[in-house]
PDB file of C-alpha atoms in Angstrom:
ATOM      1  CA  UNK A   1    -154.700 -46.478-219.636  1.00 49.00           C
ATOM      2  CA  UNK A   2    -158.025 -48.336-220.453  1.00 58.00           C
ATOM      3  CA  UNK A   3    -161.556 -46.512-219.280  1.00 65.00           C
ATOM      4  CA  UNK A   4    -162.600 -47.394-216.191  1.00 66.00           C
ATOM      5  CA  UNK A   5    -164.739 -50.246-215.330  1.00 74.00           C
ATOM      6  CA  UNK A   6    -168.315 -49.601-215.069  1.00 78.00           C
ATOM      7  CA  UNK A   7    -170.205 -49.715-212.314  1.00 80.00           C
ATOM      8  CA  UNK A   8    -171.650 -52.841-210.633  1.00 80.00           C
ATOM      9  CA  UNK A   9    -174.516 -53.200-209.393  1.00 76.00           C
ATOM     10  CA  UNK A  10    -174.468 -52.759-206.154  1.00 80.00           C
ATOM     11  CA  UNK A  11    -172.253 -49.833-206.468  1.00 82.00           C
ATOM     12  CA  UNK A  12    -175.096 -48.966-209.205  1.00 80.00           C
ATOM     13  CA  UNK A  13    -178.164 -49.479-206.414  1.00 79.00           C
ATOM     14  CA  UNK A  14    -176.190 -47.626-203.720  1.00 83.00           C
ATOM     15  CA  UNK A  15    -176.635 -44.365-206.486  1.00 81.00           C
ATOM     16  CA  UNK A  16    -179.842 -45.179-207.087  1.00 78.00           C
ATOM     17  CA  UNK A  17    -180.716 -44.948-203.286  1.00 78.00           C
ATOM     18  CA  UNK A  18    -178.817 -41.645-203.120  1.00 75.00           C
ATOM     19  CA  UNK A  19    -180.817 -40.385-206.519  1.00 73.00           C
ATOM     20  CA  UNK A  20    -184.419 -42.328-204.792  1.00 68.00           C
ATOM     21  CA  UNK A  21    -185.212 -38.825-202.794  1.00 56.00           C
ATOM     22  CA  UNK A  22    -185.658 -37.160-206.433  1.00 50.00           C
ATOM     23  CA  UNK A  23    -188.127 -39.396-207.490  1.00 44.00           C
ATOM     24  CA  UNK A  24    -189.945 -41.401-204.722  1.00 47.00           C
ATOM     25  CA  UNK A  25    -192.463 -42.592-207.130  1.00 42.00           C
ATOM     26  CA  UNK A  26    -190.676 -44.937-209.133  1.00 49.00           C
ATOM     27  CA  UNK A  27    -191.623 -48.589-208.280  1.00 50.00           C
ATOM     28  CA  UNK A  28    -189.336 -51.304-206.276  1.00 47.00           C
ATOM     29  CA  UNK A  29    -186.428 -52.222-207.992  1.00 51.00           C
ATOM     30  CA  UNK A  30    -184.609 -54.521-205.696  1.00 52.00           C
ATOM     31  CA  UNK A  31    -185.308 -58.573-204.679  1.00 59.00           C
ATOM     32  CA  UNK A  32    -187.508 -58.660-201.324  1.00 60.00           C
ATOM     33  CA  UNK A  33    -184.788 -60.599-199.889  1.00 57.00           C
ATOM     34  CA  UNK A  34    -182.109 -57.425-200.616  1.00 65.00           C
ATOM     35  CA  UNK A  35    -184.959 -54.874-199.438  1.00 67.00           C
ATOM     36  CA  UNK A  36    -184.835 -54.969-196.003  1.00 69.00           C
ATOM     37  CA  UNK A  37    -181.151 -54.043-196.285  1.00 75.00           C
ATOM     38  CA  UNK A  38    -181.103 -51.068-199.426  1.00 75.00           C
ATOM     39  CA  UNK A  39    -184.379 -49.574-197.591  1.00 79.00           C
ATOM     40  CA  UNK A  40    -182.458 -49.299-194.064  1.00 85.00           C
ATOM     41  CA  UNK A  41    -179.459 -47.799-196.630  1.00 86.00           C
ATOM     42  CA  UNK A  42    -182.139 -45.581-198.542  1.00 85.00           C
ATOM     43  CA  UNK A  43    -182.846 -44.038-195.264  1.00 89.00           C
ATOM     44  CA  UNK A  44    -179.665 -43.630-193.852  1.00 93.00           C
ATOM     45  CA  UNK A  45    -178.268 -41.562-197.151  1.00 91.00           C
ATOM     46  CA  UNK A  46    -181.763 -39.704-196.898  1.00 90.00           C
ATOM     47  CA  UNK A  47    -180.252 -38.300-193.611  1.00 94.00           C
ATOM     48  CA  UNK A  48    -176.871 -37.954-194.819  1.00 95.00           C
ATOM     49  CA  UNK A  49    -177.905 -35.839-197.959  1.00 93.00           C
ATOM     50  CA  UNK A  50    -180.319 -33.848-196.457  1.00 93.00           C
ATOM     51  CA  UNK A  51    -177.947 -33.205-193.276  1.00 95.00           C
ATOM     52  CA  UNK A  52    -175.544 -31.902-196.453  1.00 94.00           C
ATOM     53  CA  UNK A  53    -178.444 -30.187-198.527  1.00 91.00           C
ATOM     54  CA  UNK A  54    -179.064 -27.869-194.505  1.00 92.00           C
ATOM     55  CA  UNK A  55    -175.240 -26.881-194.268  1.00 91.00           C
ATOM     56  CA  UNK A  56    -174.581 -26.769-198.400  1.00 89.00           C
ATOM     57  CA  UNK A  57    -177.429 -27.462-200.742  1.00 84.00           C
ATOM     58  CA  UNK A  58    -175.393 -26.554-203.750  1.00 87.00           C
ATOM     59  CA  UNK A  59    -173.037 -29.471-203.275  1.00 88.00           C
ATOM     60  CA  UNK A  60    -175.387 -32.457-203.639  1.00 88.00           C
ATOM     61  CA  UNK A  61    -175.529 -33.225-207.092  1.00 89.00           C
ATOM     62  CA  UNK A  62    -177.335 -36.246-207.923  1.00 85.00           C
ATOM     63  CA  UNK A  63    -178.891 -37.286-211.437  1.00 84.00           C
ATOM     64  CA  UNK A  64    -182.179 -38.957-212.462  1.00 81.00           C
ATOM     65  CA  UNK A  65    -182.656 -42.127-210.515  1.00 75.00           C
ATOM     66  CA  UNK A  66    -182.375 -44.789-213.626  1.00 76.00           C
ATOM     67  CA  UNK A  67    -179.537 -42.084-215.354  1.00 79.00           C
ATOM     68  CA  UNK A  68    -176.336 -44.437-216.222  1.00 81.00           C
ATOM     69  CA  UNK A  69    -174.295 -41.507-216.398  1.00 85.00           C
ATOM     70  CA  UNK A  70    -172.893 -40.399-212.677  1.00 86.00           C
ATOM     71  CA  UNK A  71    -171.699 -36.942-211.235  1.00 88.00           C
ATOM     72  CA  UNK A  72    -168.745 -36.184-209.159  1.00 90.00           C
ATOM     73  CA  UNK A  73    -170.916 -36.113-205.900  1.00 91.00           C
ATOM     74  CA  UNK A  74    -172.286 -39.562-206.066  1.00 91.00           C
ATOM     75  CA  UNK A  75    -169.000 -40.924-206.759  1.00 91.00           C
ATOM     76  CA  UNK A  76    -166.800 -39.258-204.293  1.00 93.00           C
ATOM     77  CA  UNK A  77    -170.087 -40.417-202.011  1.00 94.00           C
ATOM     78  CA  UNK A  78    -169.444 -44.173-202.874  1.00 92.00           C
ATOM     79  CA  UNK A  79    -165.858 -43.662-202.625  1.00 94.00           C
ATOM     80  CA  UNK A  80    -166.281 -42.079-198.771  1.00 95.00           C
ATOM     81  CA  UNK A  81    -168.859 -44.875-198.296  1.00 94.00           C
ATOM     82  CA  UNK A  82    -166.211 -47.530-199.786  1.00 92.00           C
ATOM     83  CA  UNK A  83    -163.202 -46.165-197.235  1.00 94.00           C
ATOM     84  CA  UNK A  84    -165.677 -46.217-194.124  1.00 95.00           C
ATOM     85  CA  UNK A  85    -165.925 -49.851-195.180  1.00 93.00           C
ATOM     86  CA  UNK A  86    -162.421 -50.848-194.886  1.00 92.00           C
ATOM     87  CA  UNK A  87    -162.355 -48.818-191.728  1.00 93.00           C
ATOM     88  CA  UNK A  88    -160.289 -45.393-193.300  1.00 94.00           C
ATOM     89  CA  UNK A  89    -161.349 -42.855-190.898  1.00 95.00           C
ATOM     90  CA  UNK A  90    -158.797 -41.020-191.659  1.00 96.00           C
ATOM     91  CA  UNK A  91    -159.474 -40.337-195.468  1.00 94.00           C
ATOM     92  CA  UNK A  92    -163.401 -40.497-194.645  1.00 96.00           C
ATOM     93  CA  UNK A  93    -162.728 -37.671-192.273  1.00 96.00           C
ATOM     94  CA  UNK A  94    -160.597 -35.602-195.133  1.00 95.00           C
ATOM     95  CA  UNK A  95    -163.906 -35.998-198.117  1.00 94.00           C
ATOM     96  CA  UNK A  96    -166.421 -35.014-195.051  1.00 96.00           C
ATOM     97  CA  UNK A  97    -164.751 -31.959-193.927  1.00 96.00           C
ATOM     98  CA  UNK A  98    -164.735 -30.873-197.502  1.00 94.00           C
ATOM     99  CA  UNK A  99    -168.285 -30.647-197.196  1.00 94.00           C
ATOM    100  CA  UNK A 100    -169.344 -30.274-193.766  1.00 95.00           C
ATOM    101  CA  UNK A 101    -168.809 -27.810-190.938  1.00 94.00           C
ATOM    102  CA  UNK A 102    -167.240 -29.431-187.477  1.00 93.00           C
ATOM    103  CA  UNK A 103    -170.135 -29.591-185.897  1.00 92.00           C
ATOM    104  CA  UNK A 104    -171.904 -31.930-188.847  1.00 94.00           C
ATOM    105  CA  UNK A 105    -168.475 -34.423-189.125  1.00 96.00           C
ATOM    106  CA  UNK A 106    -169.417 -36.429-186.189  1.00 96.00           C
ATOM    107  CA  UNK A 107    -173.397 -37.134-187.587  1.00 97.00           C
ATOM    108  CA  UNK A 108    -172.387 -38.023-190.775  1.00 97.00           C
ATOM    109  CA  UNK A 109    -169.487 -40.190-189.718  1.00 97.00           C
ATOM    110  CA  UNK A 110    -172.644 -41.980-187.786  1.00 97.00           C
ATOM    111  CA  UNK A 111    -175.047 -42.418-190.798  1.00 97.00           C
ATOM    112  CA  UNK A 112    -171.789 -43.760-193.262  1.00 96.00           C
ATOM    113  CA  UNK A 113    -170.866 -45.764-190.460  1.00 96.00           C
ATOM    114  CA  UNK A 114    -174.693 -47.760-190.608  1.00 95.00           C
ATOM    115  CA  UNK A 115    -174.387 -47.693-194.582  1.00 93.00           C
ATOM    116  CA  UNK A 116    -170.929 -49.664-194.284  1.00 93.00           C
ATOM    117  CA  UNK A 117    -172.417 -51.534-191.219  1.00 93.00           C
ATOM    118  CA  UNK A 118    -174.943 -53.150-193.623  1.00 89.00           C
ATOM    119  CA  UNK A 119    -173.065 -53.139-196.510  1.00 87.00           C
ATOM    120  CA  UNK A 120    -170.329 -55.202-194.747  1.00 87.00           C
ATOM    121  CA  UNK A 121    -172.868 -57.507-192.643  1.00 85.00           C
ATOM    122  CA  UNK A 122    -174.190 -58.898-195.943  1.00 80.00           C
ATOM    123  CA  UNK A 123    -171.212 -59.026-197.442  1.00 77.00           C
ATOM    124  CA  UNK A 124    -171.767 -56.953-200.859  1.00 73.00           C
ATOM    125  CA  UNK A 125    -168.889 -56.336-202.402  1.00 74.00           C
ATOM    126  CA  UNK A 126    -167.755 -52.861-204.592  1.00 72.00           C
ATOM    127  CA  UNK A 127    -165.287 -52.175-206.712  1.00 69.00           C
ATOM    128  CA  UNK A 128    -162.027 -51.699-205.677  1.00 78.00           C
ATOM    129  CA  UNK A 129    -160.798 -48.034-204.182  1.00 81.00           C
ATOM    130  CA  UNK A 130    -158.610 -47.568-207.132  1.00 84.00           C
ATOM    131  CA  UNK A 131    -161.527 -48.106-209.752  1.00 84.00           C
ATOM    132  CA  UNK A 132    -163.830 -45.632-207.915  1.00 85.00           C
ATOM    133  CA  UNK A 133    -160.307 -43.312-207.784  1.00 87.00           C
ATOM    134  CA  UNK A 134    -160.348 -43.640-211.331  1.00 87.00           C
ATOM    135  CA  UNK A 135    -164.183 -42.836-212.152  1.00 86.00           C
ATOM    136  CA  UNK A 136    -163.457 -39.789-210.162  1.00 87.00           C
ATOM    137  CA  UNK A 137    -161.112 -38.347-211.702  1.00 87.00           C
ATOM    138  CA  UNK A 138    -162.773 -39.433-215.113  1.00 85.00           C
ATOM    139  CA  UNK A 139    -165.371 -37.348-214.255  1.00 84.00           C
ATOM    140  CA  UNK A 140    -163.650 -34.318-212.578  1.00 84.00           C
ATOM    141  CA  UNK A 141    -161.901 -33.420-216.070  1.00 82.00           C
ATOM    142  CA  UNK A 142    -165.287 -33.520-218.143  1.00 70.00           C
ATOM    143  CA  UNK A 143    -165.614 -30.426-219.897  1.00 58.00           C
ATOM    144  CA  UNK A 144    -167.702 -27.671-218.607  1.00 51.00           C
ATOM    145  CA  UNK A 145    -169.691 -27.531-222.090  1.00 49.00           C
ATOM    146  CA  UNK A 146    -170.616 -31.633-221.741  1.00 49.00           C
ATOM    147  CA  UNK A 147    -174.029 -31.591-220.371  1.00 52.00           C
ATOM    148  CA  UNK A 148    -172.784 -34.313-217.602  1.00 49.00           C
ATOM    149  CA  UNK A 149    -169.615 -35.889-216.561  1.00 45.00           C
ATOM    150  CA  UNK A 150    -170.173 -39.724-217.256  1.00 44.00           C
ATOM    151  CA  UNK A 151    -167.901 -42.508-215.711  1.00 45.00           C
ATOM    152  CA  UNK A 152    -167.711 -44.017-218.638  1.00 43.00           C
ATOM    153  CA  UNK A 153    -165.307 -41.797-221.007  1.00 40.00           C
ATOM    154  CA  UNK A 154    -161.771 -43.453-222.039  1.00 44.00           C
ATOM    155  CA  UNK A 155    -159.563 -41.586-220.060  1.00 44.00           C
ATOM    156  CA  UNK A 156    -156.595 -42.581-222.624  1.00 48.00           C
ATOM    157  CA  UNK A 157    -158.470 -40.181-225.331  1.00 45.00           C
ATOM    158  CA  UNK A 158    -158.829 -37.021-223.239  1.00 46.00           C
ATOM    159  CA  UNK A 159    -156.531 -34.524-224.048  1.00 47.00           C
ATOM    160  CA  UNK A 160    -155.748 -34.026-220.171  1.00 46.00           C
ATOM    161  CA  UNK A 161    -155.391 -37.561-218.875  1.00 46.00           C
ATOM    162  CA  UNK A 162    -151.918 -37.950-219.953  1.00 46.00           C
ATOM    163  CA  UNK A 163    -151.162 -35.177-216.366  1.00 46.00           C
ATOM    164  CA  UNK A 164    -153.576 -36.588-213.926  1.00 47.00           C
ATOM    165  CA  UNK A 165    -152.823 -39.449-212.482  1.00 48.00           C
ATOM    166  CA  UNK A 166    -155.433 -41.186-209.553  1.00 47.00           C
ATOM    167  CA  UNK A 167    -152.476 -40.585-206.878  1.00 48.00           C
ATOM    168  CA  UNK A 168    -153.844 -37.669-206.012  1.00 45.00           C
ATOM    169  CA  UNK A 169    -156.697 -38.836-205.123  1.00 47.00           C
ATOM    170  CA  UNK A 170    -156.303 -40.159-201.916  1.00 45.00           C
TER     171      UNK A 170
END
């Protein structure tokens, strides 16, 4: 199998407005005409993480804003954000009750729901499910000695490719 396809970028700004809460003090990085858009979806993922950070601040794992490199969080993030878009309740139910309590489903069903909203009213597109699958599990098999998973790796020259396979993801 050949590595996964990077990023674009708007899958690459939708990270970046996850990561934007570590370091507020970097300067605009978007076109004015895209702003209005990415800041309403900067402050909706503000709410999601820090409604995650109040019921498990150990799960959020997000990396320098301008890193390349992405961790397991942001991408099963995009990937929940991704199936909200094309209207999969069902699997965005299954990542958010990995990390939320019942009581904090319902709220964060709400703030994905405004991400996709404006996502889908300008039409941006993302890669497909099946890519993000892919940079997943790329990055759930990276050694615990690597100093960060990173989407990038050829999944054809990791010993432990050759068993996973991206049908279990979803």
């Amino acid at each position: 199998m050949s590595a996964p396809t990077p990023l674009n970028a708007l899958e690459t700004l939708i990270i970046q407005s996850m990561r934007r809460q570590l370091d507020a003090t970097q300067g605009a990085w978007l076109s004015t005409k895209s702003k209005v858009d990415f800041d309403d979806i900067d402050t909706q993922l503000r709410r999601f993480i820090d409604l995650l950070r109040e019921t498990d601040p150990f799960v959020v794992k997000l990396r320098p804003l301008f890193d390349p490199k992405t961790t397991l969080f942001e991408l099963q993030l995009l990937y929940a954000i991704s199936e909200k878009r094309r209207g999969n309740e069902k699997t965005v139910s299954e990542v958010l009750n990995w990390w939320f309590p019942p009581a904090g489903v319902s709220e964060a069903h709400h703030i994905l729901g405004r991400v996709a909203a404006v996502l889908n009213e300008a039409d941006l597109k993302v890669h497909s499910i099946q890519q993000i699958k892919e940079q997943m599990l790329v990055a759930s098999v990276a050694r615990p000695e690597d100093p960060a998973p990173s989407v990038s790796v050829n999944r054809d020259l990791h010993p432990i490719s050759k068993y996973l396979s991206t049908e279990t993801l979803h």
